[in-house]
PDB file of C-alpha atoms and ligand atoms in Angstrom:
ATOM      1  CA  MET A 292      16.266   6.777   8.882  1.00  0.00           C
ATOM      2  CA  SER A 293      14.922   8.033  12.284  1.00  0.00           C
ATOM      3  CA  MET A 294      14.145   5.574  15.022  1.00  0.00           C
ATOM      4  CA  LEU A 295      11.982   8.064  17.027  1.00  0.00           C
ATOM      5  CA  ASN A 296       8.556   7.187  17.973  1.00  0.00           C
ATOM      6  CA  PHE A 297       5.861   8.609  15.514  1.00  0.00           C
ATOM      7  CA  ASP A 298       4.316  10.776  18.036  1.00  0.00           C
ATOM      8  CA  ASP A 299       7.582  12.500  19.072  1.00  0.00           C
ATOM      9  CA  ARG A 300       9.283  14.083  16.028  1.00  0.00           C
ATOM     10  CA  ASP A 301      10.011  17.569  14.863  1.00  0.00           C
ATOM     11  CA  GLY A 302       8.103  18.947  11.926  1.00  0.00           C
ATOM     12  CA  SER A 303       4.578  19.759  11.024  1.00  0.00           C
ATOM     13  CA  ILE A 304       1.328  17.806  10.374  1.00  0.00           C
ATOM     14  CA  TRP A 305      -1.598  19.110   8.511  1.00  0.00           C
ATOM     15  CA  LEU A 306      -4.752  18.716  10.357  1.00  0.00           C
ATOM     16  CA  ASN A 307      -8.268  19.638   9.221  1.00  0.00           C
ATOM     17  CA  GLY A 308      -6.990  22.662   7.167  1.00  0.00           C
ATOM     18  CA  GLU A 309      -3.952  23.922   9.177  1.00  0.00           C
ATOM     19  CA  LEU A 310      -0.295  22.961   9.606  1.00  0.00           C
ATOM     20  CA  ILE A 311       0.410  22.273  13.339  1.00  0.00           C
ATOM     21  CA  PRO A 312       3.460  21.136  15.267  1.00  0.00           C
ATOM     22  CA  TRP A 313       4.047  17.352  14.825  1.00  0.00           C
ATOM     23  CA  ARG A 314       3.614  16.463  18.590  1.00  0.00           C
ATOM     24  CA  ASP A 315       0.143  18.376  18.795  1.00  0.00           C
ATOM     25  CA  ALA A 316      -1.544  16.313  16.013  1.00  0.00           C
ATOM     26  CA  LYS A 317      -3.571  14.129  18.704  1.00  0.00           C
ATOM     27  CA  VAL A 318      -6.913  12.362  18.808  1.00  0.00           C
ATOM     28  CA  HIS A 319      -9.128  11.705  21.886  1.00  0.00           C
ATOM     29  CA  VAL A 320      -9.411   8.187  23.159  1.00  0.00           C
ATOM     30  CA  LEU A 321     -13.020   8.307  22.634  1.00  0.00           C
ATOM     31  CA  SER A 322     -12.973   8.670  18.815  1.00  0.00           C
ATOM     32  CA  HIS A 323     -15.451   6.650  16.513  1.00  0.00           C
ATOM     33  CA  GLY A 324     -12.531   6.024  14.181  1.00  0.00           C
ATOM     34  CA  MET A 325     -10.643   4.161  16.784  1.00  0.00           C
ATOM     35  CA  HIS A 326     -13.617   2.244  18.329  1.00  0.00           C
ATOM     36  CA  TYR A 327     -15.517   1.189  15.090  1.00  0.00           C
ATOM     37  CA  ALA A 328     -12.743   1.503  12.550  1.00  0.00           C
ATOM     38  CA  SER A 329     -14.366   4.242  10.672  1.00  0.00           C
ATOM     39  CA  SER A 330     -10.994   5.358   9.138  1.00  0.00           C
ATOM     40  CA  VAL A 331      -9.580   5.203   5.669  1.00  0.00           C
ATOM     41  CA  PHE A 332      -6.026   6.250   4.508  1.00  0.00           C
ATOM     42  CA  GLU A 333      -3.512   6.301   1.721  1.00  0.00           C
ATOM     43  CA  GLY A 334       0.014   5.493   1.353  1.00  0.00           C
ATOM     44  CA  GLU A 335       2.169   7.646  -1.169  1.00  0.00           C
ATOM     45  CA  ARG A 336       5.617   7.976  -2.115  1.00  0.00           C
ATOM     46  CA  ILE A 337       7.719  11.179  -2.636  1.00  0.00           C
ATOM     47  CA  TYR A 338      10.513  10.827  -5.229  1.00  0.00           C
ATOM     48  CA  LYS A 339      12.762  13.831  -5.851  1.00  0.00           C
ATOM     49  CA  GLY A 340      10.168  16.091  -4.112  1.00  0.00           C
ATOM     50  CA  ARG A 341       7.126  14.849  -6.209  1.00  0.00           C
ATOM     51  CA  VAL A 342       4.394  12.558  -5.194  1.00  0.00           C
ATOM     52  CA  PHE A 343       4.025   9.604  -7.566  1.00  0.00           C
ATOM     53  CA  LYS A 344       0.388   9.577  -8.953  1.00  0.00           C
ATOM     54  CA  LEU A 345      -0.883  12.129  -6.275  1.00  0.00           C
ATOM     55  CA  GLU A 346      -4.036  12.638  -8.136  1.00  0.00           C
ATOM     56  CA  GLU A 347      -4.898   8.840  -8.274  1.00  0.00           C
ATOM     57  CA  HIS A 348      -4.214   8.401  -4.587  1.00  0.00           C
ATOM     58  CA  THR A 349      -6.316  11.422  -3.586  1.00  0.00           C
ATOM     59  CA  LYS A 350      -9.143  10.082  -5.783  1.00  0.00           C
ATOM     60  CA  ARG A 351      -8.773   6.669  -4.110  1.00  0.00           C
ATOM     61  CA  LEU A 352      -8.925   8.243  -0.660  1.00  0.00           C
ATOM     62  CA  PHE A 353     -12.146  10.041  -1.388  1.00  0.00           C
ATOM     63  CA  ALA A 354     -13.670   6.711  -2.985  1.00  0.00           C
ATOM     64  CA  SER A 355     -12.482   4.829   0.260  1.00  0.00           C
ATOM     65  CA  ALA A 356     -14.184   7.393   2.285  1.00  0.00           C
ATOM     66  CA  GLU A 357     -17.317   7.392   0.401  1.00  0.00           C
ATOM     67  CA  MET A 358     -17.430   3.577   0.569  1.00  0.00           C
ATOM     68  CA  LEU A 359     -17.516   3.945   4.433  1.00  0.00           C
ATOM     69  CA  ASP A 360     -20.296   6.574   4.178  1.00  0.00           C
ATOM     70  CA  MET A 361     -17.860   9.518   5.058  1.00  0.00           C
ATOM     71  CA  GLY A 362     -17.873  12.634   3.105  1.00  0.00           C
ATOM     72  CA  ILE A 363     -14.417  14.476   3.256  1.00  0.00           C
ATOM     73  CA  PRO A 364     -15.129  18.174   3.873  1.00  0.00           C
ATOM     74  CA  PHE A 365     -12.397  19.292   1.438  1.00  0.00           C
ATOM     75  CA  SER A 366     -11.995  19.102  -2.211  1.00  0.00           C
ATOM     76  CA  GLN A 367      -9.456  16.782  -3.983  1.00  0.00           C
ATOM     77  CA  ASP A 368      -7.475  19.785  -5.112  1.00  0.00           C
ATOM     78  CA  GLN A 369      -7.344  21.144  -1.549  1.00  0.00           C
ATOM     79  CA  ILE A 370      -5.940  17.787  -0.308  1.00  0.00           C
ATOM     80  CA  ASN A 371      -3.410  17.732  -3.172  1.00  0.00           C
ATOM     81  CA  ASP A 372      -2.361  21.367  -2.394  1.00  0.00           C
ATOM     82  CA  ALA A 373      -2.188  20.535   1.388  1.00  0.00           C
ATOM     83  CA  THR A 374       0.085  17.550   0.601  1.00  0.00           C
ATOM     84  CA  TYR A 375       2.599  19.663  -1.160  1.00  0.00           C
ATOM     85  CA  LYS A 376       2.399  22.269   1.694  1.00  0.00           C
ATOM     86  CA  THR A 377       3.157  19.626   4.070  1.00  0.00           C
ATOM     87  CA  ILE A 378       6.009  18.166   2.126  1.00  0.00           C
ATOM     88  CA  ASN A 379       7.506  21.510   1.628  1.00  0.00           C
ATOM     89  CA  VAL A 380       7.384  22.681   5.153  1.00  0.00           C
ATOM     90  CA  ASN A 381       9.029  19.472   6.247  1.00  0.00           C
ATOM     91  CA  GLY A 382      11.604  19.718   3.595  1.00  0.00           C
ATOM     92  CA  LEU A 383      11.292  16.325   2.231  1.00  0.00           C
ATOM     93  CA  ALA A 384      12.792  14.913  -1.076  1.00  0.00           C
ATOM     94  CA  GLU A 385      12.419  11.272  -0.707  1.00  0.00           C
ATOM     95  CA  GLY A 386       9.702  10.188   1.477  1.00  0.00           C
ATOM     96  CA  TYR A 387       6.272   8.816   2.358  1.00  0.00           C
ATOM     97  CA  VAL A 388       2.900  10.471   2.616  1.00  0.00           C
ATOM     98  CA  ARG A 389       0.050   9.339   4.925  1.00  0.00           C
ATOM     99  CA  PRO A 390      -3.326  10.891   4.480  1.00  0.00           C
ATOM    100  CA  VAL A 391      -5.873   9.716   6.998  1.00  0.00           C
ATOM    101  CA  VAL A 392      -9.571  10.315   7.292  1.00  0.00           C
ATOM    102  CA  TRP A 393     -11.502   9.325  10.450  1.00  0.00           C
ATOM    103  CA  ARG A 394     -14.758   9.968  12.495  1.00  0.00           C
ATOM    104  CA  GLY A 395     -14.323  11.975  15.557  1.00  0.00           C
ATOM    105  CA  SER A 396     -15.657  12.256  19.137  1.00  0.00           C
ATOM    106  CA  GLU A 397     -18.780  13.958  18.895  1.00  0.00           C
ATOM    107  CA  VAL A 398     -20.992  10.665  19.102  1.00  0.00           C
ATOM    108  CA  MET A 399     -20.121   7.203  20.486  1.00  0.00           C
ATOM    109  CA  GLY A 400     -22.045   4.446  19.132  1.00  0.00           C
ATOM    110  CA  VAL A 401     -22.391   2.263  16.120  1.00  0.00           C
ATOM    111  CA  SER A 402     -24.039   5.004  14.142  1.00  0.00           C
ATOM    112  CA  GLY A 403     -21.403   7.583  13.216  1.00  0.00           C
ATOM    113  CA  GLN A 404     -23.812   9.983  11.469  1.00  0.00           C
ATOM    114  CA  GLY A 405     -23.228  12.757  14.071  1.00  0.00           C
ATOM    115  CA  ASN A 406     -19.553  12.611  13.894  1.00  0.00           C
ATOM    116  CA  LYS A 407     -17.222  15.195  12.350  1.00  0.00           C
ATOM    117  CA  ILE A 408     -15.073  13.721   9.517  1.00  0.00           C
ATOM    118  CA  ASN A 409     -11.433  14.653  10.192  1.00  0.00           C
ATOM    119  CA  VAL A 410      -8.583  14.601   7.811  1.00  0.00           C
ATOM    120  CA  ALA A 411      -4.758  14.737   8.499  1.00  0.00           C
ATOM    121  CA  ILE A 412      -1.743  14.520   6.271  1.00  0.00           C
ATOM    122  CA  ALA A 413       1.685  13.433   7.615  1.00  0.00           C
ATOM    123  CA  VAL A 414       4.994  12.849   5.719  1.00  0.00           C
ATOM    124  CA  TRP A 415       8.148  11.420   6.850  1.00  0.00           C
ATOM    125  CA  GLU A 416      11.567  10.681   5.406  1.00  0.00           C
ATOM    126  CA  TRP A 417      11.624   7.158   3.765  1.00  0.00           C
ATOM    127  CA  PRO A 418      14.311   6.631   1.088  1.00  0.00           C
ATOM    128  CA  SER A 419      13.863   3.480  -1.097  1.00  0.00           C
ATOM    129  CA  TYR A 420      16.953   1.775   0.112  1.00  0.00           C
ATOM    130  CA  PHE A 421      17.281  -1.506  -1.683  1.00  0.00           C
ATOM    131  CA  SER A 422      19.418  -1.769  -4.909  1.00  0.00           C
ATOM    132  CA  PRO A 423      17.854  -3.824  -7.854  1.00  0.00           C
ATOM    133  CA  GLN A 424      20.762  -6.364  -7.047  1.00  0.00           C
ATOM    134  CA  ALA A 425      19.835  -6.718  -3.415  1.00  0.00           C
ATOM    135  CA  LYS A 426      16.036  -6.966  -4.347  1.00  0.00           C
ATOM    136  CA  MET A 427      16.816  -9.796  -6.708  1.00  0.00           C
ATOM    137  CA  LYS A 428      17.391 -12.159  -3.803  1.00  0.00           C
ATOM    138  CA  GLY A 429      13.605 -12.436  -3.396  1.00  0.00           C
ATOM    139  CA  LEU A 430      11.293 -12.243  -0.348  1.00  0.00           C
ATOM    140  CA  ARG A 431      10.087 -15.323   1.440  1.00  0.00           C
ATOM    141  CA  LEU A 432       6.306 -15.508   1.963  1.00  0.00           C
ATOM    142  CA  GLN A 433       4.276 -17.793   4.260  1.00  0.00           C
ATOM    143  CA  ILE A 434       0.556 -18.556   3.174  1.00  0.00           C
ATOM    144  CA  SER A 435      -1.618 -17.017   5.740  1.00  0.00           C
ATOM    145  CA  SER A 436      -4.512 -18.802   7.522  1.00  0.00           C
ATOM    146  CA  TRP A 437      -6.681 -15.740   7.023  1.00  0.00           C
ATOM    147  CA  LYS A 438      -8.815 -15.198   3.889  1.00  0.00           C
ATOM    148  CA  ARG A 439      -9.499 -11.885   1.995  1.00  0.00           C
ATOM    149  CA  PRO A 440     -13.360 -11.501   2.614  1.00  0.00           C
ATOM    150  CA  SER A 441     -15.964 -11.558  -0.360  1.00  0.00           C
ATOM    151  CA  PRO A 442     -17.287  -8.005  -1.509  1.00  0.00           C
ATOM    152  CA  GLU A 443     -20.546  -8.807   0.344  1.00  0.00           C
ATOM    153  CA  THR A 444     -18.746  -9.161   3.669  1.00  0.00           C
ATOM    154  CA  ALA A 445     -16.640  -6.037   3.772  1.00  0.00           C
ATOM    155  CA  PRO A 446     -16.000  -2.768   1.751  1.00  0.00           C
ATOM    156  CA  VAL A 447     -13.129  -4.684   0.039  1.00  0.00           C
ATOM    157  CA  PHE A 448     -12.203  -1.866  -2.455  1.00  0.00           C
ATOM    158  CA  SER A 449     -11.850   0.668   0.331  1.00  0.00           C
ATOM    159  CA  LYS A 450      -8.340   1.301   1.875  1.00  0.00           C
ATOM    160  CA  CYS A 451     -10.033   1.147   5.283  1.00  0.00           C
ATOM    161  CA  ALA A 452      -8.370   0.655   8.504  1.00  0.00           C
ATOM    162  CA  GLY A 453     -10.628  -2.420   9.441  1.00  0.00           C
ATOM    163  CA  LEU A 454      -9.315  -4.590   6.587  1.00  0.00           C
ATOM    164  CA  TYR A 455      -5.795  -4.286   7.828  1.00  0.00           C
ATOM    165  CA  MET A 456      -6.791  -6.298  10.972  1.00  0.00           C
ATOM    166  CA  ILE A 457      -6.144  -9.675   8.932  1.00  0.00           C
ATOM    167  CA  CYS A 458      -3.043  -8.175   7.364  1.00  0.00           C
ATOM    168  CA  THR A 459      -1.371  -7.380  10.713  1.00  0.00           C
ATOM    169  CA  LEU A 460      -2.265 -10.823  12.135  1.00  0.00           C
ATOM    170  CA  SER A 461      -0.914 -12.447   8.936  1.00  0.00           C
ATOM    171  CA  LYS A 462       2.299 -10.575   9.084  1.00  0.00           C
ATOM    172  CA  HIS A 463       2.771 -11.350  12.728  1.00  0.00           C
ATOM    173  CA  GLU A 464       2.302 -15.051  11.979  1.00  0.00           C
ATOM    174  CA  ALA A 465       4.783 -14.753   9.049  1.00  0.00           C
ATOM    175  CA  GLU A 466       7.483 -12.914  11.093  1.00  0.00           C
ATOM    176  CA  ARG A 467       7.168 -15.391  13.972  1.00  0.00           C
ATOM    177  CA  GLY A 468       7.936 -18.004  11.309  1.00  0.00           C
ATOM    178  CA  GLY A 469      10.970 -16.136  10.105  1.00  0.00           C
ATOM    179  CA  TYR A 470       9.334 -15.057   6.769  1.00  0.00           C
ATOM    180  CA  ASP A 471       9.255 -11.536   5.298  1.00  0.00           C
ATOM    181  CA  ASP A 472       5.470 -11.390   4.621  1.00  0.00           C
ATOM    182  CA  ALA A 473       2.447 -13.341   3.931  1.00  0.00           C
ATOM    183  CA  LEU A 474       0.286 -14.298   0.967  1.00  0.00           C
ATOM    184  CA  LEU A 475      -3.531 -14.198   1.511  1.00  0.00           C
ATOM    185  CA  LEU A 476      -5.890 -16.315  -0.431  1.00  0.00           C
ATOM    186  CA  ASP A 477      -9.430 -15.150  -0.850  1.00  0.00           C
ATOM    187  CA  TRP A 478     -12.545 -16.549   0.453  1.00  0.00           C
ATOM    188  CA  ARG A 479     -12.928 -18.749  -2.596  1.00  0.00           C
ATOM    189  CA  GLY A 480      -9.356 -20.194  -2.055  1.00  0.00           C
ATOM    190  CA  GLN A 481      -7.860 -18.158  -4.936  1.00  0.00           C
ATOM    191  CA  VAL A 482      -4.559 -16.323  -4.709  1.00  0.00           C
ATOM    192  CA  ALA A 483      -5.354 -12.706  -3.575  1.00  0.00           C
ATOM    193  CA  GLU A 484      -2.430 -10.468  -2.443  1.00  0.00           C
ATOM    194  CA  ALA A 485       0.254 -10.018   0.180  1.00  0.00           C
ATOM    195  CA  THR A 486      -0.336  -8.013   3.383  1.00  0.00           C
ATOM    196  CA  GLY A 487       0.392  -4.637   1.677  1.00  0.00           C
ATOM    197  CA  ALA A 488       1.106  -5.395  -1.952  1.00  0.00           C
ATOM    198  CA  HIS A 489      -0.261  -7.109  -5.085  1.00  0.00           C
ATOM    199  CA  ILE A 490       1.154 -10.161  -6.721  1.00  0.00           C
ATOM    200  CA  PHE A 491       2.195 -11.376 -10.017  1.00  0.00           C
ATOM    201  CA  PHE A 492       3.540 -14.621 -11.583  1.00  0.00           C
ATOM    202  CA  VAL A 493       5.558 -15.451 -14.691  1.00  0.00           C
ATOM    203  CA  ILE A 494       4.392 -18.729 -16.353  1.00  0.00           C
ATOM    204  CA  ASP A 495       5.962 -19.621 -19.591  1.00  0.00           C
ATOM    205  CA  GLY A 496       7.046 -16.087 -20.236  1.00  0.00           C
ATOM    206  CA  ILE A 497       3.541 -14.733 -19.698  1.00  0.00           C
ATOM    207  CA  ILE A 498       2.548 -12.571 -16.814  1.00  0.00           C
ATOM    208  CA  HIS A 499      -0.473 -13.646 -14.715  1.00  0.00           C
ATOM    209  CA  THR A 500      -2.136 -11.727 -11.786  1.00  0.00           C
ATOM    210  CA  PRO A 501      -5.397 -12.170  -9.883  1.00  0.00           C
ATOM    211  CA  VAL A 502      -8.467 -10.407 -11.008  1.00  0.00           C
ATOM    212  CA  PRO A 503      -8.909  -7.433  -8.525  1.00  0.00           C
ATOM    213  CA  ASP A 504     -12.443  -8.363  -7.561  1.00  0.00           C
ATOM    214  CA  CYS A 505     -12.040  -8.483  -3.837  1.00  0.00           C
ATOM    215  CA  PHE A 506      -9.048  -6.418  -3.000  1.00  0.00           C
ATOM    216  CA  LEU A 507      -7.751  -2.767  -3.457  1.00  0.00           C
ATOM    217  CA  LEU A 508      -7.244  -1.461  -6.904  1.00  0.00           C
ATOM    218  CA  GLY A 509      -3.466  -0.994  -6.692  1.00  0.00           C
ATOM    219  CA  ILE A 510      -1.944   2.175  -8.347  1.00  0.00           C
ATOM    220  CA  THR A 511       1.435   0.403  -8.572  1.00  0.00           C
ATOM    221  CA  ARG A 512      -0.232  -2.757  -9.833  1.00  0.00           C
ATOM    222  CA  GLN A 513      -1.856  -0.651 -12.727  1.00  0.00           C
ATOM    223  CA  THR A 514       1.488   1.119 -13.501  1.00  0.00           C
ATOM    224  CA  VAL A 515       3.373  -2.176 -13.700  1.00  0.00           C
ATOM    225  CA  ILE A 516       0.809  -3.706 -15.783  1.00  0.00           C
ATOM    226  CA  GLU A 517       1.157  -0.930 -18.325  1.00  0.00           C
ATOM    227  CA  LEU A 518       5.010  -0.939 -18.216  1.00  0.00           C
ATOM    228  CA  ALA A 519       5.033  -4.833 -18.711  1.00  0.00           C
ATOM    229  CA  GLN A 520       2.707  -4.441 -21.841  1.00  0.00           C
ATOM    230  CA  ALA A 521       4.805  -1.541 -23.176  1.00  0.00           C
ATOM    231  CA  ARG A 522       7.855  -3.898 -23.080  1.00  0.00           C
ATOM    232  CA  GLY A 523       5.783  -6.487 -25.073  1.00  0.00           C
ATOM    233  CA  TYR A 524       4.880  -8.848 -22.282  1.00  0.00           C
ATOM    234  CA  GLU A 525       1.346 -10.317 -22.314  1.00  0.00           C
ATOM    235  CA  VAL A 526      -0.460  -9.668 -18.928  1.00  0.00           C
ATOM    236  CA  ILE A 527      -3.477 -11.898 -18.010  1.00  0.00           C
ATOM    237  CA  GLU A 528      -5.597 -11.016 -15.095  1.00  0.00           C
ATOM    238  CA  ARG A 529      -7.473 -14.229 -14.019  1.00  0.00           C
ATOM    239  CA  ALA A 530      -8.437 -16.371 -11.058  1.00  0.00           C
ATOM    240  CA  ILE A 531      -5.209 -18.143  -9.869  1.00  0.00           C
ATOM    241  CA  MET A 532      -5.324 -21.197  -7.701  1.00  0.00           C
ATOM    242  CA  PRO A 533      -2.504 -21.634  -5.178  1.00  0.00           C
ATOM    243  CA  GLU A 534      -1.451 -25.092  -6.866  1.00  0.00           C
ATOM    244  CA  GLU A 535      -0.686 -23.205  -9.990  1.00  0.00           C
ATOM    245  CA  MET A 536       2.265 -21.419  -8.195  1.00  0.00           C
ATOM    246  CA  GLU A 537       4.070 -24.741  -8.920  1.00  0.00           C
ATOM    247  CA  ARG A 538       4.392 -23.823 -12.527  1.00  0.00           C
ATOM    248  CA  ALA A 539       5.490 -20.100 -12.130  1.00  0.00           C
ATOM    249  CA  ASP A 540       9.202 -19.388 -12.873  1.00  0.00           C
ATOM    250  CA  GLU A 541       9.169 -15.879 -11.357  1.00  0.00           C
ATOM    251  CA  CYS A 542       6.987 -14.032  -8.894  1.00  0.00           C
ATOM    252  CA  PHE A 543       6.853 -10.448  -7.699  1.00  0.00           C
ATOM    253  CA  LEU A 544       5.039  -7.985  -5.600  1.00  0.00           C
ATOM    254  CA  THR A 545       3.941  -4.592  -6.448  1.00  0.00           C
ATOM    255  CA  GLY A 546       2.934  -1.729  -4.077  1.00  0.00           C
ATOM    256  CA  THR A 547       3.733   1.841  -3.067  1.00  0.00           C
ATOM    257  CA  ALA A 548       5.997   0.529  -0.162  1.00  0.00           C
ATOM    258  CA  VAL A 549       7.590  -2.376  -1.936  1.00  0.00           C
ATOM    259  CA  GLU A 550       7.594  -0.857  -5.412  1.00  0.00           C
ATOM    260  CA  VAL A 551       8.471  -3.931  -7.570  1.00  0.00           C
ATOM    261  CA  THR A 552      10.032  -6.718  -5.445  1.00  0.00           C
ATOM    262  CA  PRO A 553      10.859 -10.270  -6.466  1.00  0.00           C
ATOM    263  CA  VAL A 554       9.608 -13.225  -4.396  1.00  0.00           C
ATOM    264  CA  ALA A 555      11.772 -16.258  -4.047  1.00  0.00           C
ATOM    265  CA  GLU A 556       9.423 -18.593  -1.814  1.00  0.00           C
ATOM    266  CA  ILE A 557       5.901 -18.786  -0.919  1.00  0.00           C
ATOM    267  CA  GLY A 558       5.008 -21.742   1.348  1.00  0.00           C
ATOM    268  CA  PRO A 559       6.104 -24.890  -0.567  1.00  0.00           C
ATOM    269  CA  TYR A 560       6.641 -23.176  -3.917  1.00  0.00           C
ATOM    270  CA  ARG A 561       9.892 -21.781  -5.334  1.00  0.00           C
ATOM    271  CA  PHE A 562      10.685 -18.993  -7.815  1.00  0.00           C
ATOM    272  CA  THR A 563      13.855 -17.823  -9.395  1.00  0.00           C
ATOM    273  CA  PRO A 564      13.835 -13.862  -9.856  1.00  0.00           C
ATOM    274  CA  GLY A 565      14.928 -13.492 -13.415  1.00  0.00           C
ATOM    275  CA  ALA A 566      14.727 -11.272 -16.483  1.00  0.00           C
ATOM    276  CA  VAL A 567      11.070 -10.149 -16.174  1.00  0.00           C
ATOM    277  CA  CYS A 568      11.682  -8.907 -12.439  1.00  0.00           C
ATOM    278  CA  LYS A 569      14.877  -7.291 -13.552  1.00  0.00           C
ATOM    279  CA  ASN A 570      13.280  -5.502 -16.419  1.00  0.00           C
ATOM    280  CA  LEU A 571      10.293  -4.297 -14.483  1.00  0.00           C
ATOM    281  CA  ILE A 572      12.354  -3.032 -11.571  1.00  0.00           C
ATOM    282  CA  GLU A 573      14.377  -0.968 -13.936  1.00  0.00           C
ATOM    283  CA  ASP A 574      11.163   0.260 -15.857  1.00  0.00           C
ATOM    284  CA  PHE A 575       9.493   1.126 -12.556  1.00  0.00           C
ATOM    285  CA  ASP A 576      12.609   2.970 -11.190  1.00  0.00           C
ATOM    286  CA  ALA A 577      12.903   4.973 -14.356  1.00  0.00           C
ATOM    287  CA  THR A 578       9.076   5.755 -14.338  1.00  0.00           C
ATOM    288  CA  VAL A 579       9.019   7.150 -10.763  1.00  0.00           C
ATOM    289  CA  GLY A 580      12.307   9.011 -11.325  1.00  0.00           C
ATOM    290  CA  LYS A 581      13.982   7.308  -8.405  1.00  0.00           C
ATOM    291  CA  ALA A 582      17.057   9.002  -7.075  1.00  0.00           C
ATOM    292  CA  ALA A 583      20.137   7.071  -7.762  1.00  0.00           C
ATOM    293  CA  LEU A 584      21.202   5.142  -4.730  1.00  0.00           C
ATOM    294  CA  SER A 585      24.167   7.661  -4.325  1.00  0.00           C
ATOM    295  CA  GLU A 586      21.681  10.579  -4.050  1.00  0.00           C
ATOM    296  CA  CYS A 587      19.813   9.097  -1.260  1.00  0.00           C
ATOM    297  CA  SER A 588      21.195  10.591   2.137  1.00  0.00           C
ATOM    298  CA  ALA A 589      20.561   7.390   4.096  1.00  0.00           C
ATOM    299  CA  ALA A 590      21.507   4.880   1.519  1.00  0.00           C
TER     300      ALA A 590
HETATM  301  N1  PMP R 662      -2.733  -4.297  -1.096  1.00  0.00           N
HETATM  302  C1  PMP R 662      -2.854  -3.697   0.164  1.00  0.00           C
HETATM  303  C2  PMP R 662      -3.511  -4.420   1.214  1.00  0.00           C
HETATM  304  C3  PMP R 662      -2.243  -2.399   0.326  1.00  0.00           C
HETATM  305  O1  PMP R 662      -2.254  -2.021   1.600  1.00  0.00           O
HETATM  306  C4  PMP R 662      -1.452  -1.952  -0.653  1.00  0.00           C
HETATM  307  C5  PMP R 662      -0.872  -0.585  -0.488  1.00  0.00           C
HETATM  308  N2  PMP R 662      -1.727   0.520  -0.717  1.00  0.00           N
HETATM  309  C6  PMP R 662      -1.524  -2.533  -1.965  1.00  0.00           C
HETATM  310  C7  PMP R 662      -1.941  -3.618  -2.037  1.00  0.00           C
HETATM  311  C8  PMP R 662      -0.806  -1.840  -3.058  1.00  0.00           C
HETATM  312  O2  PMP R 662      -1.486  -0.713  -3.596  1.00  0.00           O
HETATM  313  P1  PMP R 662      -0.684   0.466  -4.239  1.00  0.00           P
HETATM  314  O3  PMP R 662       0.125   0.062  -5.339  1.00  0.00           O
HETATM  315  O4  PMP R 662      -1.819   1.358  -4.757  1.00  0.00           O
HETATM  316  O5  PMP R 662       0.194   1.153  -3.102  1.00  0.00           O
END
């Protein structure tokens, strides 16, 4: 994997309808998106040249923009086509896709109504490295001091830049403590999610996961719920209090980046990644059509 800075690479980025050289895809310092967080994005994965659930991600991008009062000046089909144009021109088979939408530099002030809505799509190489065996060790999570806000405090269902402020702070806190990631509770004190992934627990053979009533509707989360049900597992979406983690045997995260990754530790609670984690990793890998480890150039 490349260690080059993200602004200094070869390749092309799609910006407002055209493919341009990677290094030319710049924004001005006086951009509404940067000063007032009027920015939404997506995170998608390319497996063997195909984007997993592209239509769902594009749909969520448009919904996220709408929640921030931004109308995207392209159709969903145009964005889907542009995504494949960008992937193909950059010659990627295993990678990540980052569409981003933001208000530009026409007007500076809280009101963003006079601003142009910009759209960019960038792709980069990102093989999914970890073998199922390596994943089974499990991540170590700290419980964050930050809480996911209530739906009347922030546009919680939007994948908007502003909501990542507490994720970055939580992740820094966790990394300083030697942890892999952080678990955020919500404003009520219920278990919510990790900094970029959803969470599931296995209690007495039944899978439990928080109701998505104050965080992003996860595309991987939905896929994994369906895979679990197809295997015959019962999946219950409900309010989960942190103390209940004492009773959980297994725990795992789901997300575009982490895919299905077991958790071994959250604050004072311990889990033993087992059969449920192993089965769902296998089912997920088969569903996305993941390249075998030996096929990944960088693995
Ligand atoms: N929560 C947060 C805060 C995220 O950023 C992500 C990644 N998009 C997820 C959960 C997982 O969602 P998905 O499965 O759609 O990638």
